[in-house]
Coordinates of C-alpha atoms in Angstrom, one line a residue:
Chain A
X15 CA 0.2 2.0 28.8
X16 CA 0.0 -1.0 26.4
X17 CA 1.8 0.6 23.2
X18 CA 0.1 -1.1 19.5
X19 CA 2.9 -1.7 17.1
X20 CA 3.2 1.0 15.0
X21 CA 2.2 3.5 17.8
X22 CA 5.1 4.8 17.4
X23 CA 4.4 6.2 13.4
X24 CA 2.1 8.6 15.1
X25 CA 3.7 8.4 18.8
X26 CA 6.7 11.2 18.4
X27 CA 5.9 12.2 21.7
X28 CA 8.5 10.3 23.0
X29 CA 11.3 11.7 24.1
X30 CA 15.2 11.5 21.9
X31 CA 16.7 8.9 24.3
X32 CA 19.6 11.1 24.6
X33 CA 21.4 13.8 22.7
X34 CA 22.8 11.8 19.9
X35 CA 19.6 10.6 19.1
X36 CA 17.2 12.6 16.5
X37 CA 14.2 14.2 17.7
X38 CA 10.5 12.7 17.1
X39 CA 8.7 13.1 14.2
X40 CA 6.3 15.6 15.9
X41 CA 9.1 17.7 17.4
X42 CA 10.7 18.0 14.5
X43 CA 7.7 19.2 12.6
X44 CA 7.1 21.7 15.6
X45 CA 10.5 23.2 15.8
X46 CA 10.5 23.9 11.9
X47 CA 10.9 27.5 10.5
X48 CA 7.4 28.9 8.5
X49 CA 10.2 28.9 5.6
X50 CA 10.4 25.2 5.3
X51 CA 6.6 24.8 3.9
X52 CA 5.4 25.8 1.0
X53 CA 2.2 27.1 0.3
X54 CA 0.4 25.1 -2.7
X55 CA -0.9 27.2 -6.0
X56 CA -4.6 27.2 -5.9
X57 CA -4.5 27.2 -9.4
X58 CA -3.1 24.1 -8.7
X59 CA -5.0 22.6 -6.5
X60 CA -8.3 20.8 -7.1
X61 CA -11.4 19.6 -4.9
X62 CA -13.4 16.4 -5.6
X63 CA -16.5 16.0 -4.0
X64 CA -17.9 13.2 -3.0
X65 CA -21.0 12.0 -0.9
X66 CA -18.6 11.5 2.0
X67 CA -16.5 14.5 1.8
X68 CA -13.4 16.5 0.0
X69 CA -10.8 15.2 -1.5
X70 CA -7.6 17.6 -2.1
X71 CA -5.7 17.3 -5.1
X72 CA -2.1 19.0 -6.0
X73 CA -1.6 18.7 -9.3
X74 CA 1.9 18.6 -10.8
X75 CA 2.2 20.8 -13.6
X76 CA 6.2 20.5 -13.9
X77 CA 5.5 16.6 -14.8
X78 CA 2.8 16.9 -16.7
X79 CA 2.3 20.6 -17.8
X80 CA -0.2 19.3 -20.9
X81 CA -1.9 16.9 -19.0
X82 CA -2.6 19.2 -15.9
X83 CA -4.3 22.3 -18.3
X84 CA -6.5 19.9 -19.9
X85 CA -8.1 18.4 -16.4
X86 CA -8.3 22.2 -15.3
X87 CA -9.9 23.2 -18.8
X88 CA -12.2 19.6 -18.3
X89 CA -12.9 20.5 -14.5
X90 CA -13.9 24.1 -15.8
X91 CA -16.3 22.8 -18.6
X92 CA -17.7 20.9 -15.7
X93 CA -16.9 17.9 -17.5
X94 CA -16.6 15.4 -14.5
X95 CA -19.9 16.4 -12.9
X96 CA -22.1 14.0 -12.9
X97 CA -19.8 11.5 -13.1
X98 CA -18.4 9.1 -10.8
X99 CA -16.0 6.3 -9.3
X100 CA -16.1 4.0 -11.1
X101 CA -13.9 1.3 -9.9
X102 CA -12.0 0.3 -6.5
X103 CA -9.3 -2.6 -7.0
X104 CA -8.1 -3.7 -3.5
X105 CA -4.4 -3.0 -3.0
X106 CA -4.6 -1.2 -6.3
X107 CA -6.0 1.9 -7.5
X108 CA -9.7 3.9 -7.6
X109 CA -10.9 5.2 -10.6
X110 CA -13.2 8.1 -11.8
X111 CA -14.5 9.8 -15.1
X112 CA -15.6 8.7 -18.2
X113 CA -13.3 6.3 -19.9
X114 CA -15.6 6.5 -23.0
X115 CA -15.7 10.4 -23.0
X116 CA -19.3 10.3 -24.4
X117 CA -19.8 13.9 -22.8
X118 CA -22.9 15.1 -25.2
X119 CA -20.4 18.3 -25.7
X120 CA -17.3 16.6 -27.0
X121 CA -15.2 17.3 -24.0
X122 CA -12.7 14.8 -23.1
X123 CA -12.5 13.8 -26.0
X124 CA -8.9 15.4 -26.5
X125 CA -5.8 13.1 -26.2
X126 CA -3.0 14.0 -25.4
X127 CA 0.7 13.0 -25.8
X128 CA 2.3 10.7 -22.9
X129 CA 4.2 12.4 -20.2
X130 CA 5.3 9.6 -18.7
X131 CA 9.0 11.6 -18.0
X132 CA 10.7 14.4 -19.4
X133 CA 14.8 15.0 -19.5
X134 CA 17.1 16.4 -17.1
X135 CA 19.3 18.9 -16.6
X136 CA 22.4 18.9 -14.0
X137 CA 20.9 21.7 -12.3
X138 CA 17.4 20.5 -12.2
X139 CA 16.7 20.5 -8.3
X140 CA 16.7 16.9 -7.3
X141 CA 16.3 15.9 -3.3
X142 CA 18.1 12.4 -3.6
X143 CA 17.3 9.8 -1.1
X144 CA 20.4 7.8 -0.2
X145 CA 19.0 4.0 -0.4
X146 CA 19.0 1.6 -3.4
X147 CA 15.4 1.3 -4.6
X148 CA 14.0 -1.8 -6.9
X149 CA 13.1 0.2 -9.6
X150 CA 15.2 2.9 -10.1
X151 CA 18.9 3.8 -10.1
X152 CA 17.8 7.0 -8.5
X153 CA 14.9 8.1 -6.3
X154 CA 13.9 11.2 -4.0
X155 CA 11.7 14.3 -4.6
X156 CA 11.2 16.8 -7.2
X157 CA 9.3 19.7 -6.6
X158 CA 8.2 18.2 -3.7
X159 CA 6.7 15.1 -5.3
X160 CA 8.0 11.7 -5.2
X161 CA 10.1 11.1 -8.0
X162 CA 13.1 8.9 -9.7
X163 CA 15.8 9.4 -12.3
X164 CA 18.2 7.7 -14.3
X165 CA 21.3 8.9 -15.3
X166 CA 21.8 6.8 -18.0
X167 CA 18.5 7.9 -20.4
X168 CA 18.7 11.3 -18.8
X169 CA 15.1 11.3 -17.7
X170 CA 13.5 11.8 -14.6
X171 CA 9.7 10.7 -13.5
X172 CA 7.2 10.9 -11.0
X173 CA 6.9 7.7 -8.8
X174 CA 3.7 5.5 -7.9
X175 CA 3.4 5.9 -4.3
X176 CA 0.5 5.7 -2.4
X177 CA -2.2 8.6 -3.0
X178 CA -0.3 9.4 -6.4
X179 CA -3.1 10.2 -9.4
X180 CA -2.2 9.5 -12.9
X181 CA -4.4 9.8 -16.2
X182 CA -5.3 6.8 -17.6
X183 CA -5.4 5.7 -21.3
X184 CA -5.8 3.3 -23.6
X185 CA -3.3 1.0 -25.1
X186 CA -1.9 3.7 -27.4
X187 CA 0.9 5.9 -25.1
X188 CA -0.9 9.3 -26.5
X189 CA -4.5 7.9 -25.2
X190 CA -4.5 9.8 -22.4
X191 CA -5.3 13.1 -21.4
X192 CA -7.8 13.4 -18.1
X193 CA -10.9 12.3 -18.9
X194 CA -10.2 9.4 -16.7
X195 CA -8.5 9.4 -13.5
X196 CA -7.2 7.3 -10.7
X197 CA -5.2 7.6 -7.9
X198 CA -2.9 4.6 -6.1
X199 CA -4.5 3.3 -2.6
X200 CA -2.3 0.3 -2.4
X201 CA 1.4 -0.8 -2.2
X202 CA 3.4 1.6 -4.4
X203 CA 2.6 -0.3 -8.3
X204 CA 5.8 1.1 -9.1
X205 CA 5.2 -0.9 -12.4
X206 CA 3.1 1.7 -14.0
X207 CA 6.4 4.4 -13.5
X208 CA 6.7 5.8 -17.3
X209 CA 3.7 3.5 -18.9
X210 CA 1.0 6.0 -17.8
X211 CA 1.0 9.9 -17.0
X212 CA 1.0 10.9 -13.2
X213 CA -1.0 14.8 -13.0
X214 CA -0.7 15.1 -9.2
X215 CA -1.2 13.9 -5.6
X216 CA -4.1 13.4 -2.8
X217 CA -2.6 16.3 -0.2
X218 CA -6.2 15.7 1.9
X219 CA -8.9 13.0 1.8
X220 CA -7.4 10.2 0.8
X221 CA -9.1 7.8 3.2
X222 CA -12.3 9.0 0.9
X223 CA -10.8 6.9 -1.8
X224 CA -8.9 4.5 0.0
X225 CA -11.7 3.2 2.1
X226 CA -14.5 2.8 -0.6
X227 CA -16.2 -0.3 -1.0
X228 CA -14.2 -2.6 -3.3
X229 CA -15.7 -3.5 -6.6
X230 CA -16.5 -6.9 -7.6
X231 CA -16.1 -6.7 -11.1
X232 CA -13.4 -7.7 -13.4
X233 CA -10.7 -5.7 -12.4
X234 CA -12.5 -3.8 -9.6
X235 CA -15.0 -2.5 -11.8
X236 CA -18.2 -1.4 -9.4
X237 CA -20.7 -4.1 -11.8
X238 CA -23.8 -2.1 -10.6
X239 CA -24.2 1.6 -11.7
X240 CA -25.8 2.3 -8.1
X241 CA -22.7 1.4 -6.7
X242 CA -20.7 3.7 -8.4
X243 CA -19.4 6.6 -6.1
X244 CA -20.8 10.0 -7.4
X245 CA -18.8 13.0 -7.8
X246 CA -20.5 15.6 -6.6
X247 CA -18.3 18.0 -8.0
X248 CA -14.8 19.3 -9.1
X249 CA -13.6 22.6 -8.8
X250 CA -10.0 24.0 -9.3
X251 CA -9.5 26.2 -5.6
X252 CA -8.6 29.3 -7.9
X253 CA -12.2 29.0 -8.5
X254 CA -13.4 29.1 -5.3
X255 CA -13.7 31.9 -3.6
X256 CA -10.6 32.7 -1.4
X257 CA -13.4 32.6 2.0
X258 CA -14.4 28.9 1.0
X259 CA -11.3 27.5 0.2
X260 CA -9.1 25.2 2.1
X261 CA -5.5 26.5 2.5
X262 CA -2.5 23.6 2.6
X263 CA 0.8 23.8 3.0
X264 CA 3.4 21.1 2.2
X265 CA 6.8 20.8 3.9
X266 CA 9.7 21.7 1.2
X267 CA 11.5 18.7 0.8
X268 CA 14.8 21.0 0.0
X269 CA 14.5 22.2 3.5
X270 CA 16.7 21.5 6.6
X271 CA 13.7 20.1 8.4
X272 CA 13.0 17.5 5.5
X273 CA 16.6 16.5 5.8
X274 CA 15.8 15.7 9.4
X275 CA 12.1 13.8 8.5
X276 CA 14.2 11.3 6.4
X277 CA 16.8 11.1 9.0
X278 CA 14.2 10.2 11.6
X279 CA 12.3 7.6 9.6
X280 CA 15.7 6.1 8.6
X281 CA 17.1 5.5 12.0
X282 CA 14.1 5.3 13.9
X283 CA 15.0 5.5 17.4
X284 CA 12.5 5.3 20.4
X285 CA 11.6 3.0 23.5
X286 CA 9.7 1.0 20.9
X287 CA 11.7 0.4 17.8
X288 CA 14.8 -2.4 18.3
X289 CA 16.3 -2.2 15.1
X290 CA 16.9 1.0 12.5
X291 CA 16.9 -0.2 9.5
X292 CA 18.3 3.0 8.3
X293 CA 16.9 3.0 5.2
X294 CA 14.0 4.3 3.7
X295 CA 11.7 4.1 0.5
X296 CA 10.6 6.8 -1.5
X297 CA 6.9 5.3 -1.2
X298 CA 7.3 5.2 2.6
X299 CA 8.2 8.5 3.4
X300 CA 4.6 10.6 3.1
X301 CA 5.1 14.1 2.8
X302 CA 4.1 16.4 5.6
X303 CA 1.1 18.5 4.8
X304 CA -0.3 21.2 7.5
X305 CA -4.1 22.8 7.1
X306 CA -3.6 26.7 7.3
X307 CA -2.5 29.0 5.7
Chain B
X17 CA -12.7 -0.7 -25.4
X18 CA -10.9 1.8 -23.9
X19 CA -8.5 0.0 -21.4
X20 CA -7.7 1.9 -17.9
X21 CA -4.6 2.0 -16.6
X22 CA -3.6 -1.0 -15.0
X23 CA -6.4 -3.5 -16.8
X24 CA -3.5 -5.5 -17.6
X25 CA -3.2 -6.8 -13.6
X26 CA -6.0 -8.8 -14.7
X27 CA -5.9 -7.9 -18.5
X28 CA -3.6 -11.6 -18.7
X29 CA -6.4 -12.7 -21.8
X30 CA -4.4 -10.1 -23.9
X31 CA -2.5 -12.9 -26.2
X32 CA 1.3 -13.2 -26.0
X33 CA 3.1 -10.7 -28.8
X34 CA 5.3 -13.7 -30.1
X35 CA 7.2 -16.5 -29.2
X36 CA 9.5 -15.0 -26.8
X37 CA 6.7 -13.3 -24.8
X38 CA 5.8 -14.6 -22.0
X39 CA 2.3 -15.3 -21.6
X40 CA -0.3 -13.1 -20.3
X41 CA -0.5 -14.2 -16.2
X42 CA -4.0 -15.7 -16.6
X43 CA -2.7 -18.4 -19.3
X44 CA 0.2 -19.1 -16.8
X45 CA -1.9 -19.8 -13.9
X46 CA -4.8 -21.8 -16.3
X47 CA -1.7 -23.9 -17.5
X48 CA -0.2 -24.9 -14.2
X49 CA -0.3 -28.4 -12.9
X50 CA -1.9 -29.3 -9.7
X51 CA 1.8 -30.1 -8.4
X52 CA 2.6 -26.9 -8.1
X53 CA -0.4 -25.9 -5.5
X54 CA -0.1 -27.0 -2.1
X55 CA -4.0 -26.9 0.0
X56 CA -3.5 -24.9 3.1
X57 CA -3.2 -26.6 6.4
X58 CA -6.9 -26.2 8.2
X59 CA -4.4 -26.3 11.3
X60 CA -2.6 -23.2 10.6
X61 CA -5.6 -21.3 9.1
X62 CA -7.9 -18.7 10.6
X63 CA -11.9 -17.8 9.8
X64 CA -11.9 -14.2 11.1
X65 CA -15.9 -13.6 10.8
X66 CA -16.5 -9.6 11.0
X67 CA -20.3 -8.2 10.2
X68 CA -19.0 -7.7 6.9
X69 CA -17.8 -11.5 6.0
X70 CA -15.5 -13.6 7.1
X71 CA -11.7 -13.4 6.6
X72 CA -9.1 -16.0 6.2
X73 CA -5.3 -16.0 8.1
X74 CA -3.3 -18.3 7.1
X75 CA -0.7 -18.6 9.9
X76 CA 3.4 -18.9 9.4
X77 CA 4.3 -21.4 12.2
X78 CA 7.7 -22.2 10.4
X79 CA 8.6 -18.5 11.7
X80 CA 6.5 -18.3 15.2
X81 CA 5.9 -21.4 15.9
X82 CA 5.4 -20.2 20.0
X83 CA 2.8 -17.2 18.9
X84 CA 1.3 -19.2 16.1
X85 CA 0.5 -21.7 19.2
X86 CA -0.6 -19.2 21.7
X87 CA -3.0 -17.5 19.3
X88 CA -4.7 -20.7 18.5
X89 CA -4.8 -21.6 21.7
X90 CA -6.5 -17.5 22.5
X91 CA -8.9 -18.7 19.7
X92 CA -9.7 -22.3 21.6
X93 CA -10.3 -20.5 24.6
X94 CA -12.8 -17.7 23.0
X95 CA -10.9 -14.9 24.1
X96 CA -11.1 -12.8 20.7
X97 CA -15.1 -13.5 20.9
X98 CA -16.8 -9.8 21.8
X99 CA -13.6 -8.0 20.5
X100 CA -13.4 -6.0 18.3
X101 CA -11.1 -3.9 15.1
X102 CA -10.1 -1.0 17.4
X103 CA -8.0 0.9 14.8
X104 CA -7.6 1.5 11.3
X105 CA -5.0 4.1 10.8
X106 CA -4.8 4.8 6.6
X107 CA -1.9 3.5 4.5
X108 CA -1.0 1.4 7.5
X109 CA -2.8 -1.3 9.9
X110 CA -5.8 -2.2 11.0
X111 CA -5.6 -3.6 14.6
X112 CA -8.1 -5.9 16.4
X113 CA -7.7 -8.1 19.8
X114 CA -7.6 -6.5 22.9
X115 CA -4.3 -4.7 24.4
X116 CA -4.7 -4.9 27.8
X117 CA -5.7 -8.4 27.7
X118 CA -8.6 -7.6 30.5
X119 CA -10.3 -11.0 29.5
X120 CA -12.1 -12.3 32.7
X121 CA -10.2 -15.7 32.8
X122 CA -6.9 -14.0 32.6
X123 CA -6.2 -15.1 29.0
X124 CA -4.0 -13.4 26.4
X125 CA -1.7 -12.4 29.5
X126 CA 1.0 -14.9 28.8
X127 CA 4.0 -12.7 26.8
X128 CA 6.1 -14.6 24.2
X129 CA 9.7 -14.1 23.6
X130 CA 10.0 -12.2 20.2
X131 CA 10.2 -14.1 17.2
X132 CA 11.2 -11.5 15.1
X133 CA 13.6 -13.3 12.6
X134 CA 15.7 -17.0 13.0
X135 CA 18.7 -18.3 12.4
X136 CA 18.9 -19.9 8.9
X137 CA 21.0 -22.9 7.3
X138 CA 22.7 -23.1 3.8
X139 CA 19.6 -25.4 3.0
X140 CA 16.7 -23.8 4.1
X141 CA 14.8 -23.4 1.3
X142 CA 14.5 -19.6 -0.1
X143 CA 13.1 -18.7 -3.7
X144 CA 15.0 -15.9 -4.0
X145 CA 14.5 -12.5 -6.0
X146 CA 16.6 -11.5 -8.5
X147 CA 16.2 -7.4 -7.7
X148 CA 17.6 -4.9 -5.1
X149 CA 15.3 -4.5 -2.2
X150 CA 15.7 -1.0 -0.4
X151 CA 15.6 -2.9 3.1
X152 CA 17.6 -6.2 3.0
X153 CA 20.5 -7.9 1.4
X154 CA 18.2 -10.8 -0.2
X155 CA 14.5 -11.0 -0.8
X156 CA 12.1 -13.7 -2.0
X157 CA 9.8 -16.3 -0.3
X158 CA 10.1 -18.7 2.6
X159 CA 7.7 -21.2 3.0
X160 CA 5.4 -19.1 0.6
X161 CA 5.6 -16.1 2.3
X162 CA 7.2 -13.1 1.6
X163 CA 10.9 -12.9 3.5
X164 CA 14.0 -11.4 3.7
X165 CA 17.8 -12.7 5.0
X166 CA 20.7 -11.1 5.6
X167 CA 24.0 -13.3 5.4
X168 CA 26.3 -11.4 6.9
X169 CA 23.7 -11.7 10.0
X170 CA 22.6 -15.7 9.2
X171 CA 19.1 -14.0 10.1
X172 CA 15.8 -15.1 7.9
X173 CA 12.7 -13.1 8.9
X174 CA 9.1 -11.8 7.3
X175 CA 8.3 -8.9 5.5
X176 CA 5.4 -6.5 6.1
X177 CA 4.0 -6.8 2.7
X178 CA 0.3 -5.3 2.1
X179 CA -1.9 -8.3 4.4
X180 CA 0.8 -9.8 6.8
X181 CA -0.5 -10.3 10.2
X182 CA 1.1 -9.7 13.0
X183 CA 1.4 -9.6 16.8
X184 CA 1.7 -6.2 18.5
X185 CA 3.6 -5.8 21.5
X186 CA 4.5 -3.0 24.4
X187 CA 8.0 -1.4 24.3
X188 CA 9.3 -4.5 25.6
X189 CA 10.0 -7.0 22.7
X190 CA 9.5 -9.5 24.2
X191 CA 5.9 -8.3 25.1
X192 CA 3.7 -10.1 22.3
X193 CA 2.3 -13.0 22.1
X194 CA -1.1 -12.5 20.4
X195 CA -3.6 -10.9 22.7
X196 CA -3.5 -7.9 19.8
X197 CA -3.0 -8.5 15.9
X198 CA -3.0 -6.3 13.1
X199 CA -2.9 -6.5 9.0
X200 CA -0.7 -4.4 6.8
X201 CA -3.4 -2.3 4.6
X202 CA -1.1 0.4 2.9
X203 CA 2.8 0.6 1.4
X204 CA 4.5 -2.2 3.0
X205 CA 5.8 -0.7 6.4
X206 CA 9.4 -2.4 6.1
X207 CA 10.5 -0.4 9.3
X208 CA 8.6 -2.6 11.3
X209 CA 10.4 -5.4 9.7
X210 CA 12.8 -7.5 12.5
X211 CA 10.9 -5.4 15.4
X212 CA 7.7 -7.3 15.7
X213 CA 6.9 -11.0 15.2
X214 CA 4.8 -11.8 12.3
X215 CA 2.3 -14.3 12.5
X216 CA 0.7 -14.8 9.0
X217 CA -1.1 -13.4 5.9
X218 CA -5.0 -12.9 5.3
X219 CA -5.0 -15.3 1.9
X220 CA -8.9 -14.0 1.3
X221 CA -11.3 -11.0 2.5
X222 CA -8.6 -8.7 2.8
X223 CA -10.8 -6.3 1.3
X224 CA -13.2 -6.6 4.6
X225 CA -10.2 -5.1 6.5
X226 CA -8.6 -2.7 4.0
X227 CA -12.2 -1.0 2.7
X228 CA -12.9 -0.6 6.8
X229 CA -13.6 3.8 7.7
X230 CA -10.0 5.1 9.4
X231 CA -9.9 5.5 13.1
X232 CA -10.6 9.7 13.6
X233 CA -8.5 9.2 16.6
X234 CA -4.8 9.1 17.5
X235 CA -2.8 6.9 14.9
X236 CA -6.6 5.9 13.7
X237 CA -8.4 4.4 16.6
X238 CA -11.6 4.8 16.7
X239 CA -12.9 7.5 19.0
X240 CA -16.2 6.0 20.0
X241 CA -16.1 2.6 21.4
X242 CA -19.7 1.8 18.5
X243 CA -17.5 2.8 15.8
X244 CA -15.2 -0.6 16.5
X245 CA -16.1 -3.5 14.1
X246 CA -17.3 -6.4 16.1
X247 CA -15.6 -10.0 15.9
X248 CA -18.3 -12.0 15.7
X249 CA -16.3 -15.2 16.0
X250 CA -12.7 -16.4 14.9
X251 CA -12.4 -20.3 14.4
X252 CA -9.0 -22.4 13.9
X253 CA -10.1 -23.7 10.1
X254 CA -9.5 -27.5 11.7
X255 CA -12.1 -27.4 14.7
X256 CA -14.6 -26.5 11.8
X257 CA -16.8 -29.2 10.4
X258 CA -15.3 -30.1 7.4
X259 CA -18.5 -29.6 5.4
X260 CA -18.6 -25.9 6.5
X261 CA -14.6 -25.1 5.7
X262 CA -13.2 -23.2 2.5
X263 CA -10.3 -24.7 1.1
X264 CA -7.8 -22.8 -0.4
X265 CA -4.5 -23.4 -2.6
X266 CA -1.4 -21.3 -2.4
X267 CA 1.2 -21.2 -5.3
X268 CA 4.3 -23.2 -4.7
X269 CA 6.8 -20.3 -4.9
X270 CA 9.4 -23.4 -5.7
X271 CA 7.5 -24.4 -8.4
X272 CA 8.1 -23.7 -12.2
X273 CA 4.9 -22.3 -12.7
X274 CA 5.7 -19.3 -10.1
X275 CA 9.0 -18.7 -11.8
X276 CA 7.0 -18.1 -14.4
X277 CA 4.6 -15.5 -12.7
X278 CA 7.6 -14.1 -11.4
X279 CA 9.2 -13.4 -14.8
X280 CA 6.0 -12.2 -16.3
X281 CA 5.4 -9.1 -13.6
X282 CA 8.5 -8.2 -13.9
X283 CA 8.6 -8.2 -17.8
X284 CA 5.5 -7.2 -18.7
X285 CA 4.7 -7.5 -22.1
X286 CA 1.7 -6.8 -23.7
X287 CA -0.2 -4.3 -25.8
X288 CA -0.9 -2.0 -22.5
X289 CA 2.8 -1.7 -21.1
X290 CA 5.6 0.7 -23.1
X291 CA 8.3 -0.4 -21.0
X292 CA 9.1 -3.1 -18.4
X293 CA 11.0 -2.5 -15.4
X294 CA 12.6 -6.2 -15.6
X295 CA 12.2 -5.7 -11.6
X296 CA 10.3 -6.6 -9.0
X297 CA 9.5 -5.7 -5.2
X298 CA 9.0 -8.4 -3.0
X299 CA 6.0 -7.0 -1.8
X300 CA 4.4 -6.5 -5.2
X301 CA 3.9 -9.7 -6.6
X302 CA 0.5 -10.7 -4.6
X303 CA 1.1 -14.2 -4.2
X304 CA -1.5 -16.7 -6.2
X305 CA -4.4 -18.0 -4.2
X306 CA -7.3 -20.6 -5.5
X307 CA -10.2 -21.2 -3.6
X308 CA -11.9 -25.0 -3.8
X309 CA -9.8 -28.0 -2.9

């Protein structure tokens, strides 16, 4: 069979050419311990429904512990029904909420101060990635999210990858605060690391977002209200009744098995692939995520 | 007006904060002299006509020259005509042509040696970047298109930035040749850099492929074959009338006016942005395009 470049991203059936070569993808993942994943909070997680489906949202209170309670407290006044995406910029980000937080109740109204990074301790778990990035004198994963630090202003921060969703704001740093959202569904804009507050990650849905009509506004702005993209509703999965909800687990980028995920996508090694470039990019390196519970 | 994150991309009519600020990208590209366009060859430029609308390739013969000619040559002879986009897998490719190169006549069976990267000289031009790249030694533009080199190897070659085309091929490198293409749509897959020959870059409509519904099926092909998106037609932009073509302009990347885009996205200074990277991926700064002669 005719392999398509690429098939081999999905295509970890093929064997380890030989002993000293690392496992597939999909083996790997299939040989790992239950201990290596990590179920995610419910009080963390969030739905967003749209006309086309569920999106799956884990939010990242470590980062952004402020930022995080107001969305649940907005999501729980029921502050985003109703509304609706807003804005699609190709290669960029989508966009939902009410910028103008003209909610006939006052909510969303609250800003809150930036947290666009927060300081470091020496023991404050880490998962370092071994390759120089752009941006960053230091990248891997925190709490399983994608994140970066420098040692030199003692700060670490969230990165943005692909399917990351920030809180956006207005030209003041302490705009912000969750009445308007967006999520990344383009190459990492790695730009916006500390000028805007990342709340959490897509775990489930993201081709909801990332295949929505583009808008052909300024900026991406949908120009026609009936081609905004209604929310049909937002619910924290606490919330939800324990029957209804959809369970995730995400692999534990501490683990043993993550260590061999990164090893694998560094030094890629198949009947397809001619060169490893044995590196690897904190943006290109999705975490695993497994339905069940 | 509340600004959303990231209205500065295209926010460039905020003024310049003072002398030493550069100008807002807009004012650059409004104050840039004709010189430092160059008009796409009509030769080396695709129409890619989906239901959807028509995108536009244009192709990198300076680095394939033999694929570049066999896939104009596939387009003379009709063979994508009745295809189809057979997968759209998120965050990474969509993929049109046909694989197994069934096509009646026997076209789009010829295989071309790889032309993954080339040798390069001390004066082959190279507008290099001035930041570390994850992947490769040196990064920066070629030709106008996004590239990498590597001295210690003397080897230039393309980067998978979000909308390179390229050429997939079987496990055999030296299996492609055009028959099957696909176009980055996610985080720039730099693994695939070096292991498959890169053909060109969509320059406008990449929105037609990116905004497309994912493939449900293995490494997101579609499942059923009247989910595919028909190619209604793709044309070499010189066998059109003239009358019916779309010219485009590409920013020199040798010219002073993209020295100055390059400086401004990686210092961004404006009213919106608390603190500038000073860096810049190769595969973030979307290269200028102008429609109109």
């Amino acid at each position: 069979m005719r392999l398509a470049v690429g098939a081999v991203l999905a295509c970890a059936a093929v064997p380890p050419e030989g002993a000293a070569a690392p496992a597939g993808l999909a083996e790997i993942l299939a040989a790992s311990p239950a201990a290596d994943w990590r179920a995610i909070d419910p009080d963390d997680t969030l739905y967003l429904t749209l006309p086309q489906g569920r999106v799956v949202i884990e939010l990242a209170p470590a980062f952004a512990p402020n930022h995080v309670a107001n969305i649940k407290r907005l999501v729980r006044a029921g502050f985003y029904d109703g509304l609706a995406v807003v804005r699609v910029q190709d290669n960029y980000v989508v966009q939902w909420g009410d910028a103008q937080s003209t909610h006939p109740t006052g909510e969303g109204r609250l800003r809150l101060k930036a947290e666009f990074d927060r300081p470091y301790g020496a023991a404050d778990p880490f998962v370092a990635l071994p390759d120089p990035d752009t941006y960053a004198p230091r990248t891997g994963f925190a709490g399983d999210f994608p994140a970066a630090r420098d040692p030199a202003l003692g700060r670490t921060w969230l990165t943005h990858c692909y399917g990351m969703v920030g809180a956006g704001r207005d030209n003041d740093a302490d705009s912000g605060g969750g009445p308007e959202l967006y999520a990344v569904i383009g190459q990492a804009p790695r730009q916006l690391d500390r000028n805007v507050t990342l709340v959490g990650r897509v775990i489930d849905g993201m081709e909801l977002f990332s295949a929505l009509p583009r808008g052909r506004g300024d900026i991406g702005f949908y120009q026609r209200p009936e081609e905004r993209v209604p929310i049909l509703g937002i619910k924290v999965a606490a919330d939800v009744p324990a029957a209804q909800r959809a369970a995730f687990r995400v692999l534990k980028t501490d683990s043993p098995t993550f260590a061999a995920v990164v090893h694998n996508r560094r030094f890629r090694r198949d009947a397809w692939y001619k060169v490893a470039t044995g590196r690897i990019d904190v943006c290109n390196l999705p975490l695993p995520v497994r339905a069940g519970p």
